[in-house]
Coordinates of N, CA and C in Angstrom, one line a residue:
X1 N -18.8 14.8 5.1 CA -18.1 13.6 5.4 C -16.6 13.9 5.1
X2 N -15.9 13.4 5.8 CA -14.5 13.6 5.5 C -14.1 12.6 5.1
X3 N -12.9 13.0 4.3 CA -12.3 12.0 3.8 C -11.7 10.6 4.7
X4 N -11.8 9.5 4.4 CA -11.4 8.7 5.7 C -10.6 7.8 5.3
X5 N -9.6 7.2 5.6 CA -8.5 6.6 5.2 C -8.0 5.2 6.1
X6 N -8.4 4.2 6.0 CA -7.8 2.9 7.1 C -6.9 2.4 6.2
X7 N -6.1 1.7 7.2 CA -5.0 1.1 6.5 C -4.9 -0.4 7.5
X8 N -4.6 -1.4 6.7 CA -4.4 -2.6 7.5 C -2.7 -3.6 7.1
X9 N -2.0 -3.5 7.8 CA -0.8 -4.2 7.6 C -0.9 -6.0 7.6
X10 N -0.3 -6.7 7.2 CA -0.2 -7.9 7.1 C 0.8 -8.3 6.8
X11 N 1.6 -9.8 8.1 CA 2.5 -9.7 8.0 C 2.7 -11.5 7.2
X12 N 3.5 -11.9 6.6 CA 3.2 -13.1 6.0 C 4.9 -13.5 6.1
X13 N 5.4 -14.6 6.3 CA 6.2 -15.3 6.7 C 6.6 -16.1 5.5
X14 N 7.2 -15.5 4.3 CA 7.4 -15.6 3.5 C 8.4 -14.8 2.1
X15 N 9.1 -15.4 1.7 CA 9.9 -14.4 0.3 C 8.8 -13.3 -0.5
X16 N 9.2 -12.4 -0.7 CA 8.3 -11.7 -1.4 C 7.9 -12.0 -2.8
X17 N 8.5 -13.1 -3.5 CA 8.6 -13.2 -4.4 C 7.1 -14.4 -4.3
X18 N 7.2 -15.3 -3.3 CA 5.8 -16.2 -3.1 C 4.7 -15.8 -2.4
X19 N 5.0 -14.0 -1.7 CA 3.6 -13.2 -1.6 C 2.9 -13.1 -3.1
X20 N 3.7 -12.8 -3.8 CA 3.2 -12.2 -5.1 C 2.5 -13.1 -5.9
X21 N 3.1 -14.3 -5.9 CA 2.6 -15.3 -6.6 C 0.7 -15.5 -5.7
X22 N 1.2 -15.8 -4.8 CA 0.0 -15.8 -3.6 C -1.6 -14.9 -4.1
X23 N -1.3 -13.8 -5.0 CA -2.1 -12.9 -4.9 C -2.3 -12.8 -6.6
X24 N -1.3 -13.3 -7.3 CA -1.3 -13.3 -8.7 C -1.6 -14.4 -9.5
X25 N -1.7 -15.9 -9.0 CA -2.2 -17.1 -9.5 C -3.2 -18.0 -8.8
X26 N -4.0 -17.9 -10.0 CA -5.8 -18.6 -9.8 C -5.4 -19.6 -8.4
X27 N -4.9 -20.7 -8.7 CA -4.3 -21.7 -7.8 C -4.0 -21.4 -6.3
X28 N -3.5 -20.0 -6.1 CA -3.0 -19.8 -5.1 C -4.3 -18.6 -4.1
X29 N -4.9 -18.1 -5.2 CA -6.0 -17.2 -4.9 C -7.6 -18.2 -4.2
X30 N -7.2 -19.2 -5.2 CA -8.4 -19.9 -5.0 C -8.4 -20.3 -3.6
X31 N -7.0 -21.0 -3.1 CA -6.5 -21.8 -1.6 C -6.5 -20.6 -0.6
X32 N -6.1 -19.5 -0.6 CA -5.6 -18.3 0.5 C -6.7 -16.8 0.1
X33 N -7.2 -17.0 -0.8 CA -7.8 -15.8 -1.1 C -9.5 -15.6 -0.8
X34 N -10.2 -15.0 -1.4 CA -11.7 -15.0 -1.7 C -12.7 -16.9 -2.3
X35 N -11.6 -17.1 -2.5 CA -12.3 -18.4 -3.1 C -12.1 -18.7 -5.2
X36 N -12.2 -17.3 -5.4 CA -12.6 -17.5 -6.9 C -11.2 -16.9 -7.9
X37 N -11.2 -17.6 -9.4 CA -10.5 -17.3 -9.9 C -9.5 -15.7 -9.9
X38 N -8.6 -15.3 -10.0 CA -8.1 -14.0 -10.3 C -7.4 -13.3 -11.8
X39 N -7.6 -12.5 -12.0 CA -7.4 -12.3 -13.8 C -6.4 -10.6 -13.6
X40 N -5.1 -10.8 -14.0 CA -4.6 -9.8 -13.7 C -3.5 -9.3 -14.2
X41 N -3.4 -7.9 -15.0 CA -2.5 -7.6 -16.2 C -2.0 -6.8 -15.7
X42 N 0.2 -7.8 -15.0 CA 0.9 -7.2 -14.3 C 1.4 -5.6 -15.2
X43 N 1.3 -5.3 -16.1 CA 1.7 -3.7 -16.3 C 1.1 -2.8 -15.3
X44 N 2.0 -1.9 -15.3 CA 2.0 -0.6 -15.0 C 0.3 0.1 -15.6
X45 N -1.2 0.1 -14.2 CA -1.9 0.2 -15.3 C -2.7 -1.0 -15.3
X46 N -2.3 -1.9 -14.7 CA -2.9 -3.2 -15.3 C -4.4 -3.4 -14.0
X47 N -5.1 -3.9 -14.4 CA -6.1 -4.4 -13.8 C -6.3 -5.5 -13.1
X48 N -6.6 -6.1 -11.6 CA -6.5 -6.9 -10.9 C -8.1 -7.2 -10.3
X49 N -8.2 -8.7 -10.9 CA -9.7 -8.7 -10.6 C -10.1 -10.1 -9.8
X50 N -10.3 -10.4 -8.3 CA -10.5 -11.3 -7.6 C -12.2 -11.9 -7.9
X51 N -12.0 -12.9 -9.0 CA -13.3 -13.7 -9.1 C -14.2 -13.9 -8.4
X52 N -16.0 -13.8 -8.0 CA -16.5 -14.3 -7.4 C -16.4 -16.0 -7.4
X53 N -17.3 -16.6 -6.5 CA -17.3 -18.3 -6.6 C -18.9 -18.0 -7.2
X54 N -19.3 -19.4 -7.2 CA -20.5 -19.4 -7.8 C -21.4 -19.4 -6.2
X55 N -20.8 -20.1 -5.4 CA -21.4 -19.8 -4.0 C -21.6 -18.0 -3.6
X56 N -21.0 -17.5 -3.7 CA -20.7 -16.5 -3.5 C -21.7 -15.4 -4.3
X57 N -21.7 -16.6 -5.5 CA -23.3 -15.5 -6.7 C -24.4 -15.7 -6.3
X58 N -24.6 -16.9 -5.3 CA -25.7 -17.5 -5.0 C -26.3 -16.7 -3.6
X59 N -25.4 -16.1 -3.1 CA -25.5 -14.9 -1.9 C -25.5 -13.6 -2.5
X60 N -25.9 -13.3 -3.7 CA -25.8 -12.1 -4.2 C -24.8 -10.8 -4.8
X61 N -23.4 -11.7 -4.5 CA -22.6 -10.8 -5.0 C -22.8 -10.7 -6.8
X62 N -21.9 -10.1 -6.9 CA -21.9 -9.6 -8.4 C -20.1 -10.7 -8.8
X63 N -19.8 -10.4 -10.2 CA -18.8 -10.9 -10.9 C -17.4 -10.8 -10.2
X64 N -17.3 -9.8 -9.3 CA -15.8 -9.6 -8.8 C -16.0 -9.5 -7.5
X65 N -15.2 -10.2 -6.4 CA -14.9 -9.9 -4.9 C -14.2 -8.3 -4.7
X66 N -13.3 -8.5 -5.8 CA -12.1 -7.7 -5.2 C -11.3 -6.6 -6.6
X67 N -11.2 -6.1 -6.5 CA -10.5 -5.0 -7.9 C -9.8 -4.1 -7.7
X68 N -8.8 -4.2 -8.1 CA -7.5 -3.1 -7.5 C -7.0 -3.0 -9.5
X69 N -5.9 -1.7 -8.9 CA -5.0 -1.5 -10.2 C -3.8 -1.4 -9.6
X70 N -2.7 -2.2 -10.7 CA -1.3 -2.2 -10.4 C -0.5 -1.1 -10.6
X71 N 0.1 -0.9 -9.5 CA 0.8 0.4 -9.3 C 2.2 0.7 -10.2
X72 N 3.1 0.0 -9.6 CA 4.0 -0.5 -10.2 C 4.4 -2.5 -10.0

């Protein structure tokens, strides 16, 4: 299998400064996101974790939608 790599662009009509918020606070995660809380430690390093909902546990997912690490 080779290595395989997609990429998807998104364009949002917005300051970068209210993308970020967008993706970094529960409030705004909850409205535009996966549904569920987000928990995320902006260092260099830091861990980014998109909450399941409880709906969402009830279809079998596990504790996190989504998990990324912050780059810079």
């Amino acid at each position: 299998m080779s290595d395989l790599v997609q990429t998807y662009s998104v364009y949002i009509k917005a300051p970068a400064e209210r993308v970020w918020e967008a993706i970094t606070r529960s409030e705004d995660t909850s409205r535009w996101g996966y549904g569920g809380d987000v928990e995320v430690d902006l260092r260099p390093g830091g861990v980014l974790n998109n909450l399941t909902t409880a709906e969402m546990k009830q279809m079998g997912m596990g504790d996190v939608a989504v998990y990324g690490t912050i780059v810079e």
